[in-house]
Amino acid sequence: MNSATVLPESLGYDKERPVPELPEVETTRRGIAPPLLGKKIRQLIVRERRLRWPVSSRLAKRLQQQQLLSVGRRGKYLLFQLDSGCIIWHLGMSGSMRILPRPGAPEKHDHVDLIMDDGTCLRFRDPRRFGSIHYTSKPVDEHKLLRHLGPEPLSAALTAEYLFMKSRGRKQAIKHFIMDSKTVVGLGNIYASEALFASGIHPKRQAGRVASGRYAGLVRAIHAVLTQAMEKGGTTLRDFTDSRGRPGYFRHELAVYDRKDESCRVCRRPIKHLRLGQRATYYCGGCQR
DNA sequence: AGACAGACCTGTGAGC
DNA sequence: TGCTCACAGGTCTGTC
């Protein structure tokens, strides 16, 4: 990365960045909004259409000259509210955004540039191309990608009562249940494992057989895990002046994820690993029931 | 309807 | 050293 092109508020990206979980998406939102807000879109450059879904060939034309009114977020979707529509932009598993004062030469995997009327460029990089870009001129909540989404994990809508009621009769493993975006948005594989550890719930326990009191603990754990990560994300953002590498906060904060056979920080038993629905799952057999 | 498998993609690291 | 191959991840789609 050419350091001359990096603004202080830019979001550094490199190959070792963790997958964008909710805190990373929110950090991205806060980072990119100020330099873009209120400006008009001069041009959208799509160098690689083959993202998770092909980027519409009509998109560039539809965005032209529209003013950016706000940058919001729903789950892990970033919402760019324009005069007469909204861009729904997902970072996928490897996507990242940064602000450039001028769009210099793109590097590998720099698939999309959104260029504003003053030349400011929002550059999207996504090596694995699991990201996506949609546009809608209808109320954005009604878009098919958003309309079935559950509550935001840090909002007042996520309560123990809600999870308890929603889970009744479900035989699904609790880890699946909380990773389902219809239940609650934004809980990826890593934070799901962490939140279940923090609340002492075994990841394979049937969702319908978790008592309401334990859901209260789970909600607190989800809150704590995401809030902590959000604060770290902010710190990371401010500290991202060198282009060297991963912030380093990431692994150190994790209690179980990717710690197979390492000792539990609470009871010292070895952390266990299993595959739950094709997903790596980590837990402590002593602390989680 | 719920539950689950499959699809998408590439950087990484293990094993040969 | 260089090759192959499994794996990681989010989330929609399709099938049972």
mmCIF file of C-alpha atoms in Angstrom, chain A residues 5-218:
data_model
loop_
_atom_site.group_PDB
_atom_site.id
_atom_site.type_symbol
_atom_site.label_atom_id
_atom_site.label_comp_id
_atom_site.label_asym_id
_atom_site.label_seq_id
_atom_site.Cartn_x
_atom_site.Cartn_y
_atom_site.Cartn_z
ATOM 1 C CA THR A 5 -2.445 7.761 -0.583
ATOM 2 C CA VAL A 6 -3.637 7.021 2.929
ATOM 3 C CA LEU A 7 -5.607 9.613 4.813
ATOM 4 C CA PRO A 8 -5.575 9.562 8.605
ATOM 5 C CA GLU A 9 -9.219 8.604 8.591
ATOM 6 C CA SER A 10 -8.790 5.955 5.955
ATOM 7 C CA LEU A 11 -9.479 2.365 6.817
ATOM 8 C CA GLY A 12 -6.318 0.463 6.336
ATOM 9 C CA TYR A 13 -6.687 -2.895 4.791
ATOM 10 C CA ASP A 14 -4.289 -5.738 4.423
ATOM 11 C CA LYS A 15 -4.401 -9.413 3.895
ATOM 12 C CA GLU A 16 -4.338 -10.250 7.573
ATOM 13 C CA ARG A 17 -7.385 -8.264 8.489
ATOM 14 C CA PRO A 18 -10.023 -10.265 10.253
ATOM 15 C CA VAL A 19 -13.308 -10.933 8.572
ATOM 16 C CA PRO A 20 -15.532 -7.888 8.821
ATOM 17 C CA GLU A 21 -17.804 -8.621 11.738
ATOM 18 C CA LEU A 22 -20.377 -6.152 12.918
ATOM 19 C CA PRO A 23 -17.887 -3.969 14.829
ATOM 20 C CA GLU A 24 -15.669 -3.730 11.773
ATOM 21 C CA VAL A 25 -18.611 -2.749 9.590
ATOM 22 C CA GLU A 26 -19.659 -0.078 12.072
ATOM 23 C CA THR A 27 -16.084 1.161 12.294
ATOM 24 C CA THR A 28 -15.993 1.344 8.518
ATOM 25 C CA ARG A 29 -19.252 3.273 8.474
ATOM 26 C CA ARG A 30 -17.958 5.840 10.923
ATOM 27 C CA GLY A 31 -14.711 6.173 9.028
ATOM 28 C CA ILE A 32 -16.052 6.661 5.529
ATOM 29 C CA ALA A 33 -19.105 8.813 6.243
ATOM 30 C CA PRO A 34 -17.528 12.196 7.123
ATOM 31 C CA PRO A 35 -15.432 12.675 3.973
ATOM 32 C CA LEU A 36 -18.318 11.650 1.697
ATOM 33 C CA LEU A 37 -21.463 13.125 3.223
ATOM 34 C CA GLY A 38 -23.280 15.827 1.297
ATOM 35 C CA LYS A 39 -21.229 15.314 -1.833
ATOM 36 C CA LYS A 40 -22.559 14.290 -5.217
ATOM 37 C CA ILE A 41 -21.511 11.139 -6.988
ATOM 38 C CA ARG A 42 -19.542 11.934 -10.086
ATOM 39 C CA GLN A 43 -18.796 8.413 -11.197
ATOM 40 C CA LEU A 44 -18.951 4.781 -10.197
ATOM 41 C CA ILE A 45 -16.164 2.654 -11.607
ATOM 42 C CA VAL A 46 -16.687 -1.092 -11.503
ATOM 43 C CA ARG A 47 -13.559 -2.951 -12.544
ATOM 44 C CA GLU A 48 -14.872 -6.350 -11.502
ATOM 45 C CA ARG A 49 -18.582 -7.029 -11.710
ATOM 46 C CA ARG A 50 -18.368 -10.569 -10.418
ATOM 47 C CA LEU A 51 -18.982 -10.070 -6.754
ATOM 48 C CA ARG A 52 -21.307 -12.357 -4.846
ATOM 49 C CA TRP A 53 -23.950 -11.270 -7.303
ATOM 50 C CA PRO A 54 -23.004 -9.504 -10.516
ATOM 51 C CA VAL A 55 -23.033 -5.742 -10.052
ATOM 52 C CA SER A 56 -25.778 -4.307 -12.237
ATOM 53 C CA SER A 57 -24.512 -2.727 -15.426
ATOM 54 C CA ARG A 58 -27.097 0.021 -14.948
ATOM 55 C CA LEU A 59 -25.832 0.964 -11.505
ATOM 56 C CA ALA A 60 -23.260 3.550 -12.574
ATOM 57 C CA LYS A 61 -25.815 5.506 -14.529
ATOM 58 C CA ARG A 62 -28.382 5.422 -11.755
ATOM 59 C CA LEU A 63 -25.957 6.809 -9.201
ATOM 60 C CA GLN A 64 -24.638 9.677 -11.263
ATOM 61 C CA GLN A 65 -25.187 13.123 -9.772
ATOM 62 C CA GLN A 66 -27.049 11.769 -6.790
ATOM 63 C CA GLN A 67 -26.181 13.375 -3.492
ATOM 64 C CA LEU A 68 -25.100 11.211 -0.550
ATOM 65 C CA LEU A 69 -27.379 12.073 2.339
ATOM 66 C CA SER A 70 -26.302 9.546 4.956
ATOM 67 C CA VAL A 71 -24.367 6.339 5.532
ATOM 68 C CA GLY A 72 -26.315 3.932 7.701
ATOM 69 C CA ARG A 73 -26.047 0.312 8.621
ATOM 70 C CA ARG A 74 -28.419 -2.601 8.980
ATOM 71 C CA GLY A 75 -26.715 -5.711 10.268
ATOM 72 C CA LYS A 76 -23.561 -5.948 8.224
ATOM 73 C CA TYR A 77 -25.075 -4.061 5.297
ATOM 74 C CA LEU A 78 -23.920 -0.495 4.737
ATOM 75 C CA LEU A 79 -26.693 1.769 3.465
ATOM 76 C CA PHE A 80 -25.782 4.763 1.329
ATOM 77 C CA GLN A 81 -28.879 6.925 1.284
ATOM 78 C CA LEU A 82 -29.082 9.050 -1.869
ATOM 79 C CA ASP A 83 -31.590 11.566 -3.249
ATOM 80 C CA SER A 84 -33.746 8.963 -4.880
ATOM 81 C CA GLY A 85 -32.563 5.609 -3.684
ATOM 82 C CA CYS A 86 -30.168 3.660 -1.549
ATOM 83 C CA ILE A 87 -27.034 1.611 -2.174
ATOM 84 C CA ILE A 88 -26.951 -1.608 -0.149
ATOM 85 C CA TRP A 89 -23.322 -2.593 0.182
ATOM 86 C CA HIS A 90 -22.013 -5.695 1.931
ATOM 87 C CA LEU A 91 -18.332 -6.267 2.707
ATOM 88 C CA GLY A 92 -18.677 -10.030 2.516
ATOM 89 C CA MET A 93 -15.817 -11.907 4.102
ATOM 90 C CA SER A 94 -12.853 -9.978 2.882
ATOM 91 C CA GLY A 95 -14.200 -6.600 1.815
ATOM 92 C CA SER A 96 -12.811 -3.303 3.033
ATOM 93 C CA MET A 97 -13.192 0.341 2.153
ATOM 94 C CA ARG A 98 -10.925 3.314 2.272
ATOM 95 C CA ILE A 99 -11.024 6.943 1.380
ATOM 96 C CA LEU A 100 -8.555 8.346 -1.109
ATOM 97 C CA PRO A 101 -8.239 12.080 -1.789
ATOM 98 C CA ARG A 102 -7.733 11.186 -5.445
ATOM 99 C CA PRO A 103 -8.300 7.842 -7.108
ATOM 100 C CA GLY A 104 -4.779 6.666 -7.835
ATOM 101 C CA ALA A 105 -3.889 3.469 -9.648
ATOM 102 C CA PRO A 106 -5.906 0.565 -8.280
ATOM 103 C CA GLU A 107 -4.177 -2.417 -6.804
ATOM 104 C CA LYS A 108 -5.154 -6.029 -7.125
ATOM 105 C CA HIS A 109 -8.689 -6.714 -5.842
ATOM 106 C CA ASP A 110 -9.632 -3.022 -5.824
ATOM 107 C CA HIS A 111 -12.895 -3.768 -7.606
ATOM 108 C CA VAL A 112 -14.987 -0.636 -7.224
ATOM 109 C CA ASP A 113 -14.423 3.123 -6.908
ATOM 110 C CA LEU A 114 -17.144 5.560 -5.931
ATOM 111 C CA ILE A 115 -15.887 8.978 -6.956
ATOM 112 C CA MET A 116 -17.486 12.139 -5.616
ATOM 113 C CA ASP A 117 -17.715 15.521 -7.330
ATOM 114 C CA ASP A 118 -14.696 16.887 -5.456
ATOM 115 C CA GLY A 119 -12.542 13.932 -6.477
ATOM 116 C CA THR A 120 -12.730 12.074 -3.175
ATOM 117 C CA CYS A 121 -12.766 8.358 -3.837
ATOM 118 C CA LEU A 122 -14.268 5.528 -1.854
ATOM 119 C CA ARG A 123 -12.339 2.455 -2.890
ATOM 120 C CA PHE A 124 -13.662 -1.041 -2.301
ATOM 121 C CA ARG A 125 -11.297 -3.957 -2.105
ATOM 122 C CA ASP A 126 -12.555 -7.508 -1.826
ATOM 123 C CA PRO A 127 -10.134 -10.350 -2.602
ATOM 124 C CA ARG A 128 -12.683 -13.126 -2.178
ATOM 125 C CA ARG A 129 -15.489 -11.265 -3.876
ATOM 126 C CA PHE A 130 -18.125 -12.296 -1.357
ATOM 127 C CA GLY A 131 -19.208 -8.705 -1.059
ATOM 128 C CA SER A 132 -22.207 -7.318 -2.911
ATOM 129 C CA ILE A 133 -23.679 -4.045 -4.134
ATOM 130 C CA HIS A 134 -27.389 -3.487 -4.704
ATOM 131 C CA TYR A 135 -29.440 -0.397 -5.359
ATOM 132 C CA THR A 136 -33.059 0.235 -4.578
ATOM 133 C CA SER A 137 -35.314 3.207 -5.090
ATOM 134 C CA LYS A 138 -37.962 1.778 -2.777
ATOM 135 C CA PRO A 139 -37.924 2.003 1.029
ATOM 136 C CA VAL A 140 -34.755 0.172 1.873
ATOM 137 C CA ASP A 141 -36.269 -1.880 4.696
ATOM 138 C CA GLU A 142 -38.470 -3.579 2.132
ATOM 139 C CA HIS A 143 -35.565 -4.811 0.069
ATOM 140 C CA LYS A 144 -35.421 -8.591 -0.034
ATOM 141 C CA LEU A 145 -31.976 -8.621 1.589
ATOM 142 C CA LEU A 146 -33.158 -6.606 4.563
ATOM 143 C CA ARG A 147 -36.816 -7.262 5.167
ATOM 144 C CA HIS A 148 -36.403 -10.518 7.074
ATOM 145 C CA LEU A 149 -33.572 -9.359 9.292
ATOM 146 C CA GLY A 150 -33.943 -9.640 13.054
ATOM 147 C CA PRO A 151 -33.126 -6.907 15.564
ATOM 148 C CA GLU A 152 -29.782 -5.204 15.903
ATOM 149 C CA PRO A 153 -27.776 -6.931 18.647
ATOM 150 C CA LEU A 154 -26.957 -3.680 20.450
ATOM 151 C CA SER A 155 -30.462 -2.270 20.266
ATOM 152 C CA ALA A 156 -33.129 -2.432 22.936
ATOM 153 C CA ALA A 157 -35.078 -4.775 20.672
ATOM 154 C CA LEU A 158 -32.777 -7.672 21.466
ATOM 155 C CA THR A 159 -34.074 -8.939 24.775
ATOM 156 C CA ALA A 160 -34.031 -12.229 26.630
ATOM 157 C CA GLU A 161 -37.817 -12.395 26.268
ATOM 158 C CA TYR A 162 -37.566 -12.005 22.505
ATOM 159 C CA LEU A 163 -34.986 -14.783 22.154
ATOM 160 C CA PHE A 164 -36.831 -17.004 24.579
ATOM 161 C CA MET A 165 -40.152 -16.676 22.756
ATOM 162 C CA LYS A 166 -38.610 -16.999 19.321
ATOM 163 C CA SER A 167 -36.717 -20.136 20.282
ATOM 164 C CA ARG A 168 -39.627 -22.119 21.702
ATOM 165 C CA GLY A 169 -40.035 -25.381 19.873
ATOM 166 C CA ARG A 170 -36.759 -24.984 18.013
ATOM 167 C CA LYS A 171 -34.528 -28.024 17.941
ATOM 168 C CA GLN A 172 -31.802 -26.097 16.189
ATOM 169 C CA ALA A 173 -28.483 -25.764 18.014
ATOM 170 C CA ILE A 174 -28.289 -22.500 19.925
ATOM 171 C CA LYS A 175 -25.213 -21.459 17.962
ATOM 172 C CA HIS A 176 -27.133 -21.807 14.717
ATOM 173 C CA PHE A 177 -30.065 -19.995 16.169
ATOM 174 C CA ILE A 178 -28.111 -16.897 17.160
ATOM 175 C CA MET A 179 -26.164 -16.870 13.909
ATOM 176 C CA ASP A 180 -29.392 -16.819 11.907
ATOM 177 C CA SER A 181 -29.888 -13.244 10.711
ATOM 178 C CA LYS A 182 -33.640 -13.688 11.082
ATOM 179 C CA THR A 183 -33.071 -14.137 14.821
ATOM 180 C CA VAL A 184 -30.542 -11.361 15.322
ATOM 181 C CA VAL A 185 -28.248 -9.674 12.822
ATOM 182 C CA GLY A 186 -24.521 -9.382 12.817
ATOM 183 C CA LEU A 187 -23.383 -12.308 14.934
ATOM 184 C CA GLY A 188 -20.738 -14.120 12.933
ATOM 185 C CA ASN A 189 -19.038 -17.386 13.685
ATOM 186 C CA ILE A 190 -16.371 -15.903 15.904
ATOM 187 C CA TYR A 191 -18.563 -13.788 18.147
ATOM 188 C CA ALA A 192 -21.211 -16.489 18.372
ATOM 189 C CA SER A 193 -18.636 -18.837 19.902
ATOM 190 C CA GLU A 194 -17.392 -16.097 22.205
ATOM 191 C CA ALA A 195 -20.838 -15.019 23.398
ATOM 192 C CA LEU A 196 -21.853 -18.605 24.145
ATOM 193 C CA PHE A 197 -18.700 -19.148 26.163
ATOM 194 C CA ALA A 198 -19.248 -15.938 28.087
ATOM 195 C CA SER A 199 -22.772 -17.014 28.977
ATOM 196 C CA GLY A 200 -21.882 -20.634 29.751
ATOM 197 C CA ILE A 201 -24.158 -22.183 27.133
ATOM 198 C CA HIS A 202 -23.029 -25.227 25.170
ATOM 199 C CA PRO A 203 -23.121 -24.443 21.437
ATOM 200 C CA LYS A 204 -24.985 -27.654 20.611
ATOM 201 C CA ARG A 205 -27.756 -27.131 23.135
ATOM 202 C CA GLN A 206 -31.150 -26.968 21.477
ATOM 203 C CA ALA A 207 -32.320 -23.372 21.274
ATOM 204 C CA GLY A 208 -35.761 -24.388 22.477
ATOM 205 C CA ARG A 209 -34.282 -25.869 25.627
ATOM 206 C CA VAL A 210 -32.444 -22.826 26.880
ATOM 207 C CA ALA A 211 -34.168 -21.255 29.874
ATOM 208 C CA SER A 212 -35.151 -17.602 29.866
ATOM 209 C CA GLY A 213 -32.655 -16.754 32.577
ATOM 210 C CA ARG A 214 -29.842 -18.088 30.452
ATOM 211 C CA TYR A 215 -31.047 -16.032 27.517
ATOM 212 C CA ALA A 216 -30.674 -13.005 29.757
ATOM 213 C CA GLY A 217 -27.052 -13.972 30.270
ATOM 214 C CA LEU A 218 -26.613 -14.537 26.569
#
